[in-house]
PDB file of C-alpha atoms in Angstrom:
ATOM      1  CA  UNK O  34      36.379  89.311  79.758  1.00 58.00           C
ATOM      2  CA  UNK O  35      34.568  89.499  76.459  1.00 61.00           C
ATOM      3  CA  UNK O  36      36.479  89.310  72.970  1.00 62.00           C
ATOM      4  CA  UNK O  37      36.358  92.785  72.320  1.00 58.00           C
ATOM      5  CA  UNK O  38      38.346  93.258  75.105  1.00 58.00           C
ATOM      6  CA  UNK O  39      40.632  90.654  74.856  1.00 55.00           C
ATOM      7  CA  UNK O  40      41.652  91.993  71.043  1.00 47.00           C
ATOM      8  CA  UNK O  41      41.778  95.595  72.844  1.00 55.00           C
ATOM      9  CA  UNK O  42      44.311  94.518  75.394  1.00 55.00           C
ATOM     10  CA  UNK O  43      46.421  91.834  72.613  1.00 52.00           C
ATOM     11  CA  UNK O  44      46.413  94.857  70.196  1.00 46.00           C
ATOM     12  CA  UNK O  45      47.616  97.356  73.231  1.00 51.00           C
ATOM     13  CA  UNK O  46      50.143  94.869  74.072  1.00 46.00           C
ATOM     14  CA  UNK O  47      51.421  94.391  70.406  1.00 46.00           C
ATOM     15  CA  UNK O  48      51.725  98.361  70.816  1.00 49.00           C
ATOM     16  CA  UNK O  49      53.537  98.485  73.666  1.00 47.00           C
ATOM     17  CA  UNK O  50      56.069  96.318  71.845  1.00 41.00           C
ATOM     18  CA  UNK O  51      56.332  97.474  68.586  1.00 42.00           C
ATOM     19  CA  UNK O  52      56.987 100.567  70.483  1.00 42.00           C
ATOM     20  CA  UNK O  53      59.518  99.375  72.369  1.00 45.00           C
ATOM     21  CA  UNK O  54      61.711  98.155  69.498  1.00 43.00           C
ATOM     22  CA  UNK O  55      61.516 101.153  67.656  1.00 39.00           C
ATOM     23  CA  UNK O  56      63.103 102.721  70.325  1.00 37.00           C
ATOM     24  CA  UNK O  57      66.100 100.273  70.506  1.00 46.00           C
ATOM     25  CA  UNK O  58      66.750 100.778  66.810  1.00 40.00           C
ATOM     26  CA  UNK O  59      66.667 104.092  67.202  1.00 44.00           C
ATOM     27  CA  UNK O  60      69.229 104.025  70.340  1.00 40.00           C
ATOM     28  CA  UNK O  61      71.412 101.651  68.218  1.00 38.00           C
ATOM     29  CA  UNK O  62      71.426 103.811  65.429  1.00 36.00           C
ATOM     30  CA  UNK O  63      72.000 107.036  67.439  1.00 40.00           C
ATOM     31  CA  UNK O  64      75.183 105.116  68.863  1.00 41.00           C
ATOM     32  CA  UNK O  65      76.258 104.183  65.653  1.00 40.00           C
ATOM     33  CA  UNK O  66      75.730 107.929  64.589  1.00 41.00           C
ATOM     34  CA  UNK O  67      78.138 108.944  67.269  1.00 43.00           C
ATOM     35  CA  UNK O  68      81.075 106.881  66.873  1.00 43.00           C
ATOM     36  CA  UNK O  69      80.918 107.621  63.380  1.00 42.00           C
ATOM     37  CA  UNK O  70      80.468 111.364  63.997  1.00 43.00           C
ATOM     38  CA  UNK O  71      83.723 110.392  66.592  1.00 47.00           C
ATOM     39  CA  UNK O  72      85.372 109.288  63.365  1.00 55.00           C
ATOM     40  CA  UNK O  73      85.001 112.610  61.246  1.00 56.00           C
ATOM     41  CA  UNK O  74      88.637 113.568  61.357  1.00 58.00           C
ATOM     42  CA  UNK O  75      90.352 116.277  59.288  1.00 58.00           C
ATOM     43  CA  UNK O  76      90.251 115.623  55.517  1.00 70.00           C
ATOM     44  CA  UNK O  77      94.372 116.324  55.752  1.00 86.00           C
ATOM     45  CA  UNK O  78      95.657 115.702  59.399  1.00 92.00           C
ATOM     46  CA  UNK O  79      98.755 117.771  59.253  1.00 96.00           C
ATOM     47  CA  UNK O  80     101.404 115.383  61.607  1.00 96.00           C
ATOM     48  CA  UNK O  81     101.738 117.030  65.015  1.00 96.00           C
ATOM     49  CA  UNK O  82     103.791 116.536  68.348  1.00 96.00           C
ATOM     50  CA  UNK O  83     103.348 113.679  70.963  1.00 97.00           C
ATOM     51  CA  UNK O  84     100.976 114.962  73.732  1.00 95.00           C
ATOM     52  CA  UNK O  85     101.422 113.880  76.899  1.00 97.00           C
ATOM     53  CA  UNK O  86      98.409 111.387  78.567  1.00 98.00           C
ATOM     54  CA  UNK O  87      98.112 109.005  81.383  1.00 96.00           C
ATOM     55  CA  UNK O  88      95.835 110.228  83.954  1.00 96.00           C
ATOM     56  CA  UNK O  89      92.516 108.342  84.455  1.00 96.00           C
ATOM     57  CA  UNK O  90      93.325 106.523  81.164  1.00 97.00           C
ATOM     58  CA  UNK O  91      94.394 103.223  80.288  1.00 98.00           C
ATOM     59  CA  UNK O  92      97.350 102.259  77.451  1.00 99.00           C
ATOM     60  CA  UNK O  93      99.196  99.358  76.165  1.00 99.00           C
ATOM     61  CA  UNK O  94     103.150 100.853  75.593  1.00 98.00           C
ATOM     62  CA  UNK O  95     104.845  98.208  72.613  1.00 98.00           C
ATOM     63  CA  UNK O  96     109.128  97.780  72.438  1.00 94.00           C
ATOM     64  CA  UNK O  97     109.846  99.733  68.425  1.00 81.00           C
ATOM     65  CA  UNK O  98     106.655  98.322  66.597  1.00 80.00           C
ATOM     66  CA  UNK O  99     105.524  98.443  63.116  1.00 92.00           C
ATOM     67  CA  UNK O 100     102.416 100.754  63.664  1.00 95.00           C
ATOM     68  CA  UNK O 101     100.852  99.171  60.245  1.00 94.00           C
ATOM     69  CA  UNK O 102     101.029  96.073  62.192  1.00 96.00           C
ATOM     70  CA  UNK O 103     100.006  97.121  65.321  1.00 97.00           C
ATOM     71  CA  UNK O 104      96.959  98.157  63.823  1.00 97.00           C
ATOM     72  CA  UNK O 105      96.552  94.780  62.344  1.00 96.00           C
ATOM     73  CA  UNK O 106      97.188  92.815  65.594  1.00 96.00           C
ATOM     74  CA  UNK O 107      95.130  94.325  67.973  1.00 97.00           C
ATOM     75  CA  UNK O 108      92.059  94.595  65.220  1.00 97.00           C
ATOM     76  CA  UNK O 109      91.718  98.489  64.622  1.00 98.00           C
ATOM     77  CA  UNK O 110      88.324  99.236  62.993  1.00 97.00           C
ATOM     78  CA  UNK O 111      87.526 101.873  60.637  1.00 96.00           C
ATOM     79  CA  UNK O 112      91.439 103.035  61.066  1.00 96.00           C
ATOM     80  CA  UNK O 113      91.637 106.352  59.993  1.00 97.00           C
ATOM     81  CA  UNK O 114      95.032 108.526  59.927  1.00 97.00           C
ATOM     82  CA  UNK O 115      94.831 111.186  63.343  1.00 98.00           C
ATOM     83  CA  UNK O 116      96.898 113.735  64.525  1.00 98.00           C
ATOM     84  CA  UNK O 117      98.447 113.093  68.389  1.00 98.00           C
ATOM     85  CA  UNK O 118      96.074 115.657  69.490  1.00 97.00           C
ATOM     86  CA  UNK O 119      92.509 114.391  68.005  1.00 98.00           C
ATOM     87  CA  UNK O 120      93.861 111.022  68.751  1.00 98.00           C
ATOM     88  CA  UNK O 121      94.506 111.529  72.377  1.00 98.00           C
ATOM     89  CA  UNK O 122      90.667 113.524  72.778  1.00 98.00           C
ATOM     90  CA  UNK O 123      88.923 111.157  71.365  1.00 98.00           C
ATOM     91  CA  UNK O 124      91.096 107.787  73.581  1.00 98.00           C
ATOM     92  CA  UNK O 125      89.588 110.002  76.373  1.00 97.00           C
ATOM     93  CA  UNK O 126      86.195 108.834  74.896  1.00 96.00           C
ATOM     94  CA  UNK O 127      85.385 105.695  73.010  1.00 94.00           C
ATOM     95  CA  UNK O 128      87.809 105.290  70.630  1.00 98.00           C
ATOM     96  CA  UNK O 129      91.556 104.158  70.612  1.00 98.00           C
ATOM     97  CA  UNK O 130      94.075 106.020  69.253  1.00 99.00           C
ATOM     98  CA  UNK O 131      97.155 103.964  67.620  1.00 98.00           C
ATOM     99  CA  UNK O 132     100.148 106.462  68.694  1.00 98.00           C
ATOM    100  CA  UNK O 133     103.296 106.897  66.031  1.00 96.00           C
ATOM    101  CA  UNK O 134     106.549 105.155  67.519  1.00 96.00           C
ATOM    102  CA  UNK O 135     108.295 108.076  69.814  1.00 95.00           C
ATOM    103  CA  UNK O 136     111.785 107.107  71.803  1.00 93.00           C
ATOM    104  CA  UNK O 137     111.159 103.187  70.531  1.00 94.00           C
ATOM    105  CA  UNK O 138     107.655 102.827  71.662  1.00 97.00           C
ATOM    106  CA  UNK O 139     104.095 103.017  70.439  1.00 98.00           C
ATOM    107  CA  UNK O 140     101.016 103.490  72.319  1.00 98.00           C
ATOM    108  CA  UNK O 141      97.626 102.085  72.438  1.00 99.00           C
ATOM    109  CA  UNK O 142      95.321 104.092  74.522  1.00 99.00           C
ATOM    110  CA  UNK O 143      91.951 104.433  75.489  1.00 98.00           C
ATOM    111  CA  UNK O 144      90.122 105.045  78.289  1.00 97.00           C
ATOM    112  CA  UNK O 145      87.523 102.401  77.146  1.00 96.00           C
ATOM    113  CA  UNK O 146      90.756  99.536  77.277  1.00 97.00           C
ATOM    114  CA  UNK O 147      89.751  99.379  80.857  1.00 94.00           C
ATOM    115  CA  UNK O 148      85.998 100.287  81.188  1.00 89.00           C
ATOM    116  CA  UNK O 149      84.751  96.635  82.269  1.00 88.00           C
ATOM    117  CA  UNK O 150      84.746  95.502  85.641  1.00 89.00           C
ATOM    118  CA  UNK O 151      88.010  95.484  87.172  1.00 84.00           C
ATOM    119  CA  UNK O 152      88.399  91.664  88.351  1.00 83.00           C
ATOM    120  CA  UNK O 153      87.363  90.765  84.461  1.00 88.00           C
ATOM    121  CA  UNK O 154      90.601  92.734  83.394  1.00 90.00           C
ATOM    122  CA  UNK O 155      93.129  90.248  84.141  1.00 89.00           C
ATOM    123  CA  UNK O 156      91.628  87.986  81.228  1.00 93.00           C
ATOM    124  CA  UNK O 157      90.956  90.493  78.853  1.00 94.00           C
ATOM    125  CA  UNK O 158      94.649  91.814  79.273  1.00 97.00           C
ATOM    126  CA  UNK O 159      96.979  89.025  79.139  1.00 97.00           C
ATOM    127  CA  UNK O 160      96.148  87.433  75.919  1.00 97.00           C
ATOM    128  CA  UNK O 161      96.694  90.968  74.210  1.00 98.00           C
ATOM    129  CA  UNK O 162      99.954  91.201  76.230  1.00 98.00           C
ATOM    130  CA  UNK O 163     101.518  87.900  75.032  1.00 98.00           C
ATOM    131  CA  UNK O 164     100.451  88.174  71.643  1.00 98.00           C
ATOM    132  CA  UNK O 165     102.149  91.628  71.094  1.00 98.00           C
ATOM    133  CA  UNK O 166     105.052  90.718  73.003  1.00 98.00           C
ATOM    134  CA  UNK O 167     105.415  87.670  70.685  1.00 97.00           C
ATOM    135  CA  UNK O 168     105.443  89.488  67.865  1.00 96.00           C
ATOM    136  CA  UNK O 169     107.238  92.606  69.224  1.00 97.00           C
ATOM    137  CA  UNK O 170     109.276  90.999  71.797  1.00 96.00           C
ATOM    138  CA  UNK O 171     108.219  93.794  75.162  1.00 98.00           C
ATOM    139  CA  UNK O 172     104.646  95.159  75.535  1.00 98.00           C
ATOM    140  CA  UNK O 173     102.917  96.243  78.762  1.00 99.00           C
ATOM    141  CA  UNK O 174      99.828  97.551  79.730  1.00 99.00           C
ATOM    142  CA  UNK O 175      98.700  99.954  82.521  1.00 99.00           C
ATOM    143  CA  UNK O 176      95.577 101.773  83.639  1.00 98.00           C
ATOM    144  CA  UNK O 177      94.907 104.245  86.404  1.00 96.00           C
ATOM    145  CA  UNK O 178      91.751 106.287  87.321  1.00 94.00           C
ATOM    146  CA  UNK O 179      91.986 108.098  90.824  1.00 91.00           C
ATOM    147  CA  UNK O 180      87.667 108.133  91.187  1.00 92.00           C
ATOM    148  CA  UNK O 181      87.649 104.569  92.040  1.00 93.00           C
ATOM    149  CA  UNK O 182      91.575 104.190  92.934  1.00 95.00           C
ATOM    150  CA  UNK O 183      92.480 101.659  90.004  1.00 96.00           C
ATOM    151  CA  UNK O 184      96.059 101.219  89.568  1.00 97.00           C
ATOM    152  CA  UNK O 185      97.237  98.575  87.054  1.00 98.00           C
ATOM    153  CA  UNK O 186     100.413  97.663  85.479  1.00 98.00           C
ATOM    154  CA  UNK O 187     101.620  94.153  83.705  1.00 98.00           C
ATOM    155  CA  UNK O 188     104.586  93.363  80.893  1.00 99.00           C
ATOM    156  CA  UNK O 189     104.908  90.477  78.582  1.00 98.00           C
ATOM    157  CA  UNK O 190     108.291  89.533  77.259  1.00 98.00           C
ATOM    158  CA  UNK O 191     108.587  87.302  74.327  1.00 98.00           C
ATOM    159  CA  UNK O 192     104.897  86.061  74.577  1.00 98.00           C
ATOM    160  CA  UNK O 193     104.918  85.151  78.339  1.00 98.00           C
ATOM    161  CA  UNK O 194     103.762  87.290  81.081  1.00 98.00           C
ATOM    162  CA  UNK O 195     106.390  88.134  83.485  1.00 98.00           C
ATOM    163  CA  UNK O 196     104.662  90.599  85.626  1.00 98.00           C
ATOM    164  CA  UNK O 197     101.410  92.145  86.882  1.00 98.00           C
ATOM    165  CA  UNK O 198      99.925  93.716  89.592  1.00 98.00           C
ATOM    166  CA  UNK O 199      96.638  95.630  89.835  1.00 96.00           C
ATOM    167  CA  UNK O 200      94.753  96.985  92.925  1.00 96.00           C
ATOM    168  CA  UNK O 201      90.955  98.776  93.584  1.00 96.00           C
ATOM    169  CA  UNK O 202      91.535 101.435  96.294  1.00 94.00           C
ATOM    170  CA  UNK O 203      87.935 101.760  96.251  1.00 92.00           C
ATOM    171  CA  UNK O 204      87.728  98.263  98.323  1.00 94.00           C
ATOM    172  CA  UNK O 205      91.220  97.993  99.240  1.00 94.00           C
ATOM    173  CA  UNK O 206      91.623  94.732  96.945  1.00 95.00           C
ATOM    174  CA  UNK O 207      94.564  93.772  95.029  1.00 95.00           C
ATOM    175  CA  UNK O 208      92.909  92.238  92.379  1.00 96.00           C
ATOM    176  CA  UNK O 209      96.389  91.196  90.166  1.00 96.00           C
ATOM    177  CA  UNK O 210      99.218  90.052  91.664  1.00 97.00           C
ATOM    178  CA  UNK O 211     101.681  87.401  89.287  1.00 97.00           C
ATOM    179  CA  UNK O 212     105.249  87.074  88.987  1.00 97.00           C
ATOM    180  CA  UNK O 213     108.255  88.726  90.954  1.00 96.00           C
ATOM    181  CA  UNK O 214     108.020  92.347  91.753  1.00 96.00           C
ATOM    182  CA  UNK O 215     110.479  94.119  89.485  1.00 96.00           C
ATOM    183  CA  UNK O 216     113.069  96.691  90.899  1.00 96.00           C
ATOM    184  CA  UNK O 217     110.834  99.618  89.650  1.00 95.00           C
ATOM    185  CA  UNK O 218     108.313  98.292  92.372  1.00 95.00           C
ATOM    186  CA  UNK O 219     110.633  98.953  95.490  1.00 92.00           C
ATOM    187  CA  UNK O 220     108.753 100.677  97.817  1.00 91.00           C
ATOM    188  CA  UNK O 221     106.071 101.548  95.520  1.00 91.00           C
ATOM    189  CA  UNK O 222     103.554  98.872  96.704  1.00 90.00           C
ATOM    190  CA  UNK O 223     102.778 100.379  99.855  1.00 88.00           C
ATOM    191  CA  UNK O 224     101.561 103.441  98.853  1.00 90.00           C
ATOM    192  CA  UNK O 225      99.812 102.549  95.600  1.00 95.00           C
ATOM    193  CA  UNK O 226      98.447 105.661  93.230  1.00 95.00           C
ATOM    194  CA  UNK O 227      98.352 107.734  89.943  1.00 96.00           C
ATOM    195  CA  UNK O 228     102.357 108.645  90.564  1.00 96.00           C
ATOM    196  CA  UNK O 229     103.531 105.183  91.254  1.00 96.00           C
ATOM    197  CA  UNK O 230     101.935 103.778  87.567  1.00 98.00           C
ATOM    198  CA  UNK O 231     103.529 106.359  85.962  1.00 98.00           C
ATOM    199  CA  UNK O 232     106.753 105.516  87.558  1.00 97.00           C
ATOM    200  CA  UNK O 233     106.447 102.047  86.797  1.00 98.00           C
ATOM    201  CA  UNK O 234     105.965 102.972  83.549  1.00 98.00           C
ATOM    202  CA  UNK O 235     109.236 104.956  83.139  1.00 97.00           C
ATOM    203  CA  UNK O 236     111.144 102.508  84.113  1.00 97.00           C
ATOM    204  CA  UNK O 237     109.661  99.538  82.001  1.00 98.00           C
ATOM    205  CA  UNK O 238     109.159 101.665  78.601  1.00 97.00           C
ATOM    206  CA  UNK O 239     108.088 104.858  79.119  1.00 96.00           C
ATOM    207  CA  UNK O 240     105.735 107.609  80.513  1.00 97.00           C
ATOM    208  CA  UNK O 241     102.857 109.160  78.443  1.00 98.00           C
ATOM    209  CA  UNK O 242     102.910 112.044  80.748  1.00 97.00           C
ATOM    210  CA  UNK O 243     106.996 112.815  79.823  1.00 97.00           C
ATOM    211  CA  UNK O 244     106.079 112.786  76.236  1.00 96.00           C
ATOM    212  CA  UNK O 245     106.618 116.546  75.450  1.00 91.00           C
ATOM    213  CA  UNK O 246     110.579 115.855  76.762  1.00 86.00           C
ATOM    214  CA  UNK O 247     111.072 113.480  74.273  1.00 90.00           C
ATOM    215  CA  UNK O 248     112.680 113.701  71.038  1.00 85.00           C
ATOM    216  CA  UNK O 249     110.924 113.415  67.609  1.00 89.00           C
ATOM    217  CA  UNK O 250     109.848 114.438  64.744  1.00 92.00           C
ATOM    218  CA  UNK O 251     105.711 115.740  63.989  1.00 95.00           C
ATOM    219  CA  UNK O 252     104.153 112.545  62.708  1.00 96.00           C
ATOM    220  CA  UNK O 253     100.341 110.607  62.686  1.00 97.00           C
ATOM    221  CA  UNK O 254      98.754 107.408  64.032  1.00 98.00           C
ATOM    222  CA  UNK O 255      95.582 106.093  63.521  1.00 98.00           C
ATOM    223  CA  UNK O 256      92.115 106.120  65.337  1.00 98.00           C
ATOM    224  CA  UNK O 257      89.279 103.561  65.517  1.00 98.00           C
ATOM    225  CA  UNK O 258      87.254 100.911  67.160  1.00 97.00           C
ATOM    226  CA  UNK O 259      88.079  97.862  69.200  1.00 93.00           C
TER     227      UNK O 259
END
């Protein structure tokens, strides 16, 4: 191969990458673009009802927190104030939506809380667990998506995990199991779906999908980044 050549190819290969990074910057920047877009709220949210969530989502449920420091403790970016209803569209997607306190509880939810893979979830979840429950005495956490058949639910009292159990229909795995089974969990774990998280969540705080039979008062939480 002559020189001419060999410049042709180095300056086709410096090409090929230059090329290349433009087009990660310009996916990176695009991504940016839409979680801000995400962000855009109303100038004014006008406080609204609790509405009712659970279903192929994932949510940690705190004992009568201070919201403000909710939002502080779990490391809320660009908080912004949201109404229950463009807080619980857009936990559906990639952000995570800081409920109000409703019946002594306060919600963290987003669907993203659990998009990792599943076995990784155990160690991503209990630290976040025992720190809220030390500061807020009770805080759980469950997740359930019926696609893949993941059914997840684990409390911290105090700062120490008490309980936790999780289990992948999709290979018939129980990939959590720690502690004593809790009352709630009579005859639930042999028949393991959607309905049994949410009754395991009634019993140890309460269910996002009973939310409309609670009493309250309109009010607003906050949306953001994790």
């Amino acid at each position: 191969m002559d020189t001419n050549s060999i410049v042709l190819w180095l300056v086709l290969l410096l090409s090929i990458v230059l090329i290349a990074a433009l087009v990660r910057r310009r996916a990176t920047l695009r991504s940016r673009s839409n979680t801000q877009a995400g962000l855009k709220l109303s100038g004014s949210p006008v406080p609204d009802w609790p509405i009712p969530f659970g279903y192929k989502c994932a949510w940690y449920s705190i004992q009568s927190p201070d919201v403000g420091r909710l939002v502080q403790l779990i490391g809320l970016q660009e908080a912004q104030s949201a109404t229950w209803r463009e807080g619980i569209e857009s936990a559906y997607g990639d952000l995570v939506f800081v409920s109000p306190a409703v019946g002594g509880w306060a919600f963290v939810v987003g669907a993203s809380l659990a998009a990792m893979e599943p076995r990784s979830l155990t160690s991503q979840v209990r630290p976040v667990l025992e720190k809220l429950s030390s500061e807020f005495e009770i805080a759980c956490f469950f997740a359930t998506h019926r696609v893949v058949e993941l059914h997840i639910w684990a409390k911290a009292t105090k700062g120490k995990l008490e309980r936790a159990y999780g289990y992948l229909g999709e290979t018939g795995e129980i990939i959590w199991d720690e502690g004593m089974a809790t009352v709630e969990e009579v005859g639930i774990l042999s028949h393991i779906d959607e309905a049994a998280v949410m009754q395991i969540a009634r019993g140890w705080s309460l269910a996002p999908i009973d939310l409309e039979g609670i009493s309250s008062e309109p009010s607003l939480g906050f949306l953001g980044t994790l």
